[in-house]
Coordinates of C-alpha atoms in Angstrom, one line a residue:
Chain J
M1 CA 12.7 0.9 -9.5
L2 CA 11.7 1.8 -13.1
D3 CA 9.3 4.6 -13.7
L4 CA 7.9 4.8 -17.3
G5 CA 6.3 8.1 -16.6
V6 CA 7.4 11.6 -15.9
A7 CA 9.9 12.5 -13.3
S8 CA 8.6 14.3 -10.3
T9 CA 10.1 15.7 -7.1
A10 CA 7.3 14.1 -5.1
M11 CA 8.2 10.7 -6.3
L12 CA 11.8 11.3 -5.6
A13 CA 11.0 12.5 -2.1
L14 CA 8.9 9.4 -1.5
L15 CA 11.6 7.1 -2.6
G16 CA 14.3 9.1 -0.9
Q17 CA 13.0 7.8 2.4
G18 CA 14.8 4.6 1.7
R19 CA 17.7 3.6 -0.4
C20 CA 16.9 2.6 -4.0
R21 CA 17.9 3.4 -7.5
V22 CA 15.3 5.1 -9.6
E23 CA 15.2 4.8 -13.3
I24 CA 12.9 7.1 -15.2
A25 CA 12.0 6.5 -18.8
D26 CA 9.5 9.3 -19.5
L27 CA 8.5 7.4 -22.6
A28 CA 5.7 9.8 -23.6
H29 CA 8.0 12.8 -23.9
F30 CA 11.0 11.1 -25.4
G31 CA 9.1 9.7 -28.4
G32 CA 8.8 6.2 -27.1
V33 CA 5.1 5.7 -27.6
D34 CA 4.9 6.7 -31.3
R35 CA 8.1 4.8 -32.1
L36 CA 6.9 1.5 -30.5
N37 CA 3.4 1.7 -32.0
S38 CA 4.8 2.3 -35.5
M39 CA 7.0 -0.9 -35.5
E40 CA 6.1 -4.4 -36.6
P41 CA 6.2 -7.2 -33.9
G42 CA 9.4 -9.0 -33.6
P43 CA 12.9 -8.9 -32.1
A44 CA 13.5 -5.4 -33.5
L45 CA 10.5 -4.1 -31.5
V46 CA 11.8 -5.6 -28.3
G47 CA 15.2 -4.0 -29.1
A48 CA 13.5 -0.7 -29.6
G49 CA 11.8 -1.1 -26.3
E50 CA 15.1 -1.8 -24.6
A51 CA 16.7 1.2 -26.3
L52 CA 14.0 3.5 -24.9
L53 CA 14.7 2.5 -21.4
P54 CA 17.4 4.5 -19.4
N55 CA 21.0 3.4 -19.8
R56 CA 21.9 1.2 -17.0
C57 CA 24.4 2.5 -14.4
S58 CA 24.2 -0.5 -12.3
A59 CA 23.8 -4.3 -12.6
D60 CA 21.0 -4.2 -10.0
V61 CA 17.8 -5.8 -11.2
V62 CA 14.6 -3.8 -11.4
D63 CA 12.1 -5.0 -8.8
L64 CA 9.3 -2.4 -9.2
V65 CA 7.9 -0.9 -12.4
F66 CA 5.5 2.0 -12.5
C67 CA 3.7 1.9 -15.9
W68 CA 1.0 4.4 -14.8
D69 CA -1.5 4.7 -17.6
L70 CA 1.1 4.3 -20.4
P71 CA -0.2 0.8 -21.5
N72 CA -3.4 2.4 -22.7
Y73 CA -1.3 4.3 -25.3
L74 CA 0.5 1.3 -26.7
T75 CA -0.7 -1.3 -29.1
L76 CA -0.7 -4.8 -27.5
D77 CA 2.3 -5.7 -29.7
A78 CA 4.2 -2.6 -28.5
L79 CA 3.2 -3.3 -24.9
S80 CA 4.3 -6.9 -25.1
A81 CA 7.7 -5.9 -26.5
L82 CA 8.3 -3.2 -24.0
M83 CA 7.4 -5.4 -21.0
L84 CA 9.6 -8.1 -22.5
A85 CA 12.5 -5.6 -22.6
I86 CA 11.7 -4.5 -19.0
G87 CA 11.5 -8.1 -17.9
Q88 CA 15.1 -8.7 -19.2
R89 CA 16.4 -6.2 -16.6
A90 CA 14.1 -7.4 -13.8
G91 CA 14.3 -10.4 -11.6
P92 CA 11.6 -13.0 -10.9
G93 CA 9.0 -11.6 -8.6
A94 CA 9.4 -8.1 -9.8
L95 CA 6.2 -6.1 -9.6
A96 CA 4.6 -3.8 -12.2
H97 CA 1.9 -1.4 -11.6
A98 CA -0.5 -0.1 -14.2
L99 CA -3.7 1.9 -14.6
I100 CA -5.9 0.7 -17.4
A101 CA -8.9 2.6 -18.8
Y102 CA -11.7 0.3 -18.2
S103 CA -15.2 1.7 -17.9
D104 CA -14.7 5.0 -19.7
R105 CA -14.8 4.8 -23.5
D106 CA -12.5 7.8 -23.8
M107 CA -9.2 8.8 -22.3
R108 CA -6.9 11.8 -22.5
E109 CA -4.9 12.2 -25.7
E110 CA -1.6 12.0 -23.8
P111 CA -0.5 9.8 -20.9
G112 CA -1.0 11.3 -17.5
C113 CA 1.4 12.8 -15.1
F114 CA 0.9 11.0 -11.8
V115 CA 2.4 12.2 -8.5
P116 CA 2.1 10.4 -5.2
T117 CA 1.1 12.4 -2.2
P118 CA 2.4 11.9 1.3
D119 CA -0.9 10.5 2.5
G120 CA -0.7 7.7 0.0
E121 CA -3.0 9.1 -2.7
L122 CA -2.2 9.7 -6.3
M123 CA -2.6 13.0 -7.9
D124 CA -3.0 13.3 -11.7
L125 CA -1.4 16.6 -12.7
S126 CA -2.1 16.3 -16.4
A127 CA -3.4 19.3 -18.2
A128 CA -6.8 18.9 -19.8
G129 CA -6.6 17.9 -23.4
N130 CA -8.5 16.3 -26.2
A131 CA -10.0 12.9 -25.7
V132 CA -9.3 9.8 -27.7
A133 CA -11.0 6.4 -27.7
A134 CA -9.6 4.1 -24.9
P135 CA -8.5 0.7 -25.9
R136 CA -10.1 -0.7 -22.8
Y137 CA -7.7 -3.7 -22.6
S138 CA -9.3 -6.6 -20.8
P139 CA -7.5 -8.6 -18.1
E140 CA -7.1 -11.4 -20.7
D141 CA -5.5 -8.9 -23.2
L142 CA -3.1 -7.9 -20.5
G143 CA -2.4 -11.3 -19.2
M144 CA -1.2 -12.3 -22.7
N145 CA 0.7 -9.2 -23.5
M146 CA 2.8 -8.1 -20.5
G147 CA 6.0 -9.9 -21.5
G148 CA 6.0 -12.5 -18.8
F149 CA 4.3 -10.3 -16.1
V150 CA 1.1 -12.0 -14.9
I151 CA -1.7 -10.4 -13.0
E152 CA -1.2 -10.5 -9.3
R153 CA -4.0 -8.2 -8.2
A154 CA -6.6 -5.9 -9.8
R155 CA -9.3 -3.5 -8.6
L156 CA -11.7 -1.1 -10.2
L157 CA -11.4 2.6 -9.3
S158 CA -14.1 5.1 -9.2
N159 CA -12.4 7.2 -12.0
G160 CA -13.0 4.6 -14.7
M161 CA -9.6 3.0 -14.4
Q162 CA -8.7 -0.4 -13.3
E163 CA -5.6 -0.7 -11.2
F164 CA -3.4 -3.7 -11.8
L165 CA -0.4 -5.2 -10.1
F166 CA 1.6 -7.6 -12.2
R167 CA 4.3 -10.0 -11.1
L168 CA 7.1 -11.3 -13.3
E169 CA 7.2 -15.1 -13.3
Chain D
M1 CA 41.7 33.5 -23.4
F2 CA 38.1 33.3 -24.5
E3 CA 38.6 36.1 -27.0
R4 CA 41.8 34.4 -28.1
G5 CA 39.9 31.2 -28.8
K6 CA 37.2 33.1 -30.7
K7 CA 39.6 34.9 -32.9
N8 CA 39.9 32.1 -35.4
D9 CA 36.7 30.2 -34.8
D10 CA 34.0 30.1 -32.3
T11 CA 34.6 26.3 -32.1
I12 CA 37.3 25.3 -29.8
E13 CA 38.4 21.7 -30.3
S14 CA 41.0 20.5 -28.0
Q15 CA 41.0 17.9 -25.3
D16 CA 43.0 20.2 -23.1
A17 CA 41.7 23.5 -24.2
F18 CA 40.5 24.5 -20.8
H19 CA 42.5 22.3 -18.4
S20 CA 44.8 25.1 -17.5
E21 CA 44.8 25.9 -13.9
S22 CA 47.7 28.2 -14.7
E23 CA 45.8 30.1 -17.3
K24 CA 42.8 31.1 -15.2
T25 CA 40.6 29.6 -17.7
F26 CA 37.0 30.5 -16.8
G27 CA 37.9 33.8 -15.3
S28 CA 38.7 35.1 -18.7
F29 CA 35.2 34.3 -19.9
R30 CA 32.6 37.0 -19.6
S31 CA 31.7 36.9 -16.0
K32 CA 28.6 37.7 -14.0
T33 CA 27.9 38.0 -10.3
S34 CA 26.3 34.9 -9.0
D35 CA 23.4 34.7 -6.6
R36 CA 26.0 33.9 -3.9
G37 CA 27.8 37.1 -4.5
G38 CA 30.8 35.7 -6.3
D39 CA 31.8 35.9 -9.9
V40 CA 30.5 33.2 -12.2
A41 CA 32.2 32.5 -15.5
V42 CA 29.8 32.3 -18.5
I43 CA 30.1 30.4 -21.7
G44 CA 28.0 32.5 -24.1
S45 CA 25.3 31.2 -26.4
S46 CA 27.4 31.5 -29.6
I47 CA 30.2 29.3 -28.2
Q48 CA 30.8 25.7 -28.9
I49 CA 33.4 23.7 -27.0
N50 CA 34.5 20.2 -27.7
G51 CA 36.8 18.8 -25.1
D52 CA 37.4 18.8 -21.4
L53 CA 36.4 21.7 -19.2
R54 CA 38.0 21.9 -15.8
G55 CA 38.2 24.7 -13.2
D56 CA 37.5 26.0 -9.7
E57 CA 35.0 28.7 -10.4
D58 CA 31.3 28.7 -10.7
L59 CA 30.3 28.4 -14.3
R60 CA 27.2 29.0 -16.4
I61 CA 26.9 27.4 -19.8
E62 CA 24.6 29.1 -22.3
G63 CA 26.4 27.6 -25.4
N64 CA 27.2 24.1 -26.6
V65 CA 29.7 21.9 -24.7
S66 CA 30.6 18.4 -25.5
G67 CA 33.2 16.3 -23.8
T68 CA 33.7 16.4 -20.0
V69 CA 33.0 19.1 -17.5
K70 CA 34.8 18.9 -14.1
L71 CA 34.2 21.6 -11.5
K72 CA 34.4 19.5 -8.5
N73 CA 34.4 22.3 -6.0
S74 CA 32.1 24.7 -7.9
A75 CA 28.6 25.1 -9.1
L76 CA 27.6 24.6 -12.7
T77 CA 24.5 26.1 -14.2
I78 CA 23.3 25.0 -17.6
G79 CA 21.2 27.9 -18.8
R80 CA 18.1 27.8 -20.8
G81 CA 20.0 28.0 -24.1
G82 CA 22.8 25.7 -22.9
K83 CA 23.3 22.3 -24.6
V84 CA 25.7 19.9 -22.9
K85 CA 26.7 16.5 -24.2
A86 CA 29.2 15.5 -21.5
G87 CA 29.9 13.7 -18.3
V88 CA 29.6 16.4 -15.7
Y89 CA 31.2 16.5 -12.3
A90 CA 30.5 19.5 -10.0
K91 CA 29.6 20.4 -6.5
S92 CA 26.2 21.4 -7.6
I93 CA 24.5 21.3 -10.9
A94 CA 21.4 23.2 -12.0
V95 CA 19.9 22.5 -15.4
D96 CA 17.6 24.8 -17.3
G97 CA 18.7 23.7 -20.8
E98 CA 19.5 20.4 -22.3
T99 CA 22.0 17.8 -21.2
T100 CA 23.0 14.4 -22.5
G101 CA 25.4 12.5 -20.3
D102 CA 25.7 11.6 -16.6
L103 CA 25.6 14.3 -14.0
H104 CA 27.6 13.8 -10.9
A105 CA 27.4 16.2 -8.0
T106 CA 28.7 16.1 -4.5
E107 CA 25.9 18.2 -3.2
C108 CA 22.8 18.4 -5.4
V109 CA 21.4 18.4 -8.9
S110 CA 18.4 20.5 -9.7
V111 CA 16.5 20.0 -12.9
H112 CA 14.2 22.9 -13.6
A113 CA 11.0 23.1 -15.6
N114 CA 11.5 23.0 -19.3
A115 CA 14.9 21.4 -18.9
R116 CA 15.6 18.2 -20.9
V117 CA 18.0 15.8 -19.4
Q118 CA 19.1 12.4 -20.7
G119 CA 21.5 10.5 -18.6
N120 CA 22.1 9.3 -15.1
I121 CA 22.1 11.6 -12.1
I122 CA 24.3 10.7 -9.2
A123 CA 24.0 13.1 -6.3
P124 CA 22.9 12.9 -2.6
R125 CA 20.1 15.4 -3.3
V126 CA 18.1 15.6 -6.5
S127 CA 15.1 17.8 -7.4
I128 CA 13.2 17.6 -10.6
V129 CA 10.6 20.3 -11.1
E130 CA 7.3 19.3 -12.7
G131 CA 7.5 20.2 -16.4
A132 CA 11.1 19.0 -16.8
H133 CA 11.8 16.1 -19.0
F134 CA 14.2 13.5 -17.6
K135 CA 15.3 10.1 -18.9
G136 CA 17.8 8.2 -16.9
S137 CA 18.6 6.8 -13.5
I138 CA 18.8 8.6 -10.3
E139 CA 21.3 7.5 -7.7
M140 CA 21.0 9.2 -4.3
D141 CA 22.4 6.4 -2.1
P142 CA 25.3 8.2 -0.3
D143 CA 27.6 5.3 -0.6
A144 CA 27.1 4.9 -4.3
V145 CA 27.4 8.7 -4.8
E146 CA 30.7 8.8 -3.0
Q147 CA 31.9 5.8 -4.8
A148 CA 31.0 7.3 -8.2
L149 CA 32.7 10.5 -7.2
G150 CA 35.8 8.6 -6.1
K151 CA 35.7 9.4 -2.4
S152 CA 36.3 7.1 0.5
T153 CA 33.2 6.0 2.1
A154 CA 32.0 5.3 5.6
R155 CA 29.6 2.4 5.0
S156 CA 26.4 2.1 6.8
P157 CA 23.9 -0.8 6.6
K158 CA 22.0 -0.6 3.4
K159 CA 18.3 -0.3 3.6
T160 CA 15.9 -1.1 0.8
V161 CA 12.6 0.4 -0.2
E162 CA 9.9 -2.1 0.2
P163 CA 7.7 -2.1 -2.9
K164 CA 4.7 -2.3 -0.7
K165 CA 5.3 1.2 0.6
T166 CA 6.1 2.9 -2.6
G167 CA 3.5 1.7 -5.1
P168 CA -0.1 2.9 -5.4
A169 CA -1.1 -0.6 -6.0
A170 CA 0.6 -1.7 -2.8
D171 CA -2.6 -2.6 -1.1
A172 CA -4.5 -3.5 -4.2
K173 CA -6.9 -6.2 -3.6
P174 CA -8.4 -8.8 -6.0
A175 CA -11.6 -7.2 -7.1
P176 CA -12.9 -8.6 -10.3
T177 CA -16.3 -8.6 -8.8
E178 CA -16.3 -5.1 -7.3
T179 CA -18.2 -2.4 -8.9
A180 CA -16.4 0.7 -9.9
K181 CA -18.3 2.7 -7.3
D182 CA -17.6 0.3 -4.5
A183 CA -14.0 -0.1 -5.4
G184 CA -13.4 3.6 -5.7
A185 CA -15.0 4.3 -2.4
A186 CA -12.8 1.7 -0.7
S187 CA -9.6 2.4 -2.5
S188 CA -6.8 4.3 -1.1
P189 CA -4.4 5.2 -2.7
R190 CA -6.5 6.1 -5.7
A191 CA -6.2 8.2 -8.8
R192 CA -7.9 11.5 -8.7
S193 CA -7.9 14.7 -10.8
A194 CA -5.9 17.6 -9.6

């Protein structure tokens, strides 16, 4: 499992119920977002995306990716490159989850810190901060810029986000 | 020994500088009493060590260490000012400072708030406090942990985590026609503000 967000004990506890390997990228805090957004499209951008992912300690393929709300903070070129890099370490059928700002015009300045609760809900522990304009990517935008991941399911949430589940073809 | 190393230079550069079981290596560092009541050796904040660290005493690192740290039967604490660029092997590892490199523990790894960890964690129990920054893989599978730590294993059938049970989108439904209000009311799990 690959988590592009912040590490949390709650997530580890949830995943610790079974046996799986967790890879955490914490892209927002390790400079990944700015770096990807500042690069031109091309192979170098995909390489940068790969370099931002955790070093692999196993040949196991990734079969689940938690993007949380990170895609909102990436340009479409950066998002495409990152997901392409992720796809290279995932197998066909791998799933990716994302929360996309949809109805709200603004979003927080920084990606959120999401923590699952035992009852299956999702807590956002992010501190309040400045607001920035949300890109409000459409399903069409995402369908063409998820590096081979296609939309499997989607639903609108009451908090202005749209929740997507993608599947790698 | 610590003072002896410091005499010429605060930087100790030797692959075997602290191998010495016969030299009571860490015991000659400044020591403190640990929470468990025993002495804990301390590498102070002005010390930089390049090489292999080995020993059988609990150790606290407040300085800079690069190379390898092996305390297989002891506890390692990387203090708030500690910076470690090393593969680390210990019974337990607590991180308050910065580490780059894989952390292997036979019991547990704790990453505290404000810590910054880049590398893989291999331990049967791992805790990461909110506020910590971690980039790497976490391996808690007992078999993999024991394999990584070079112990014999008693294999048990491997279970896998079903994606459906771990992801907030697990029961996401196609809803291009739902309104936000309707979808939110019906959605669980859902995002909410803390």
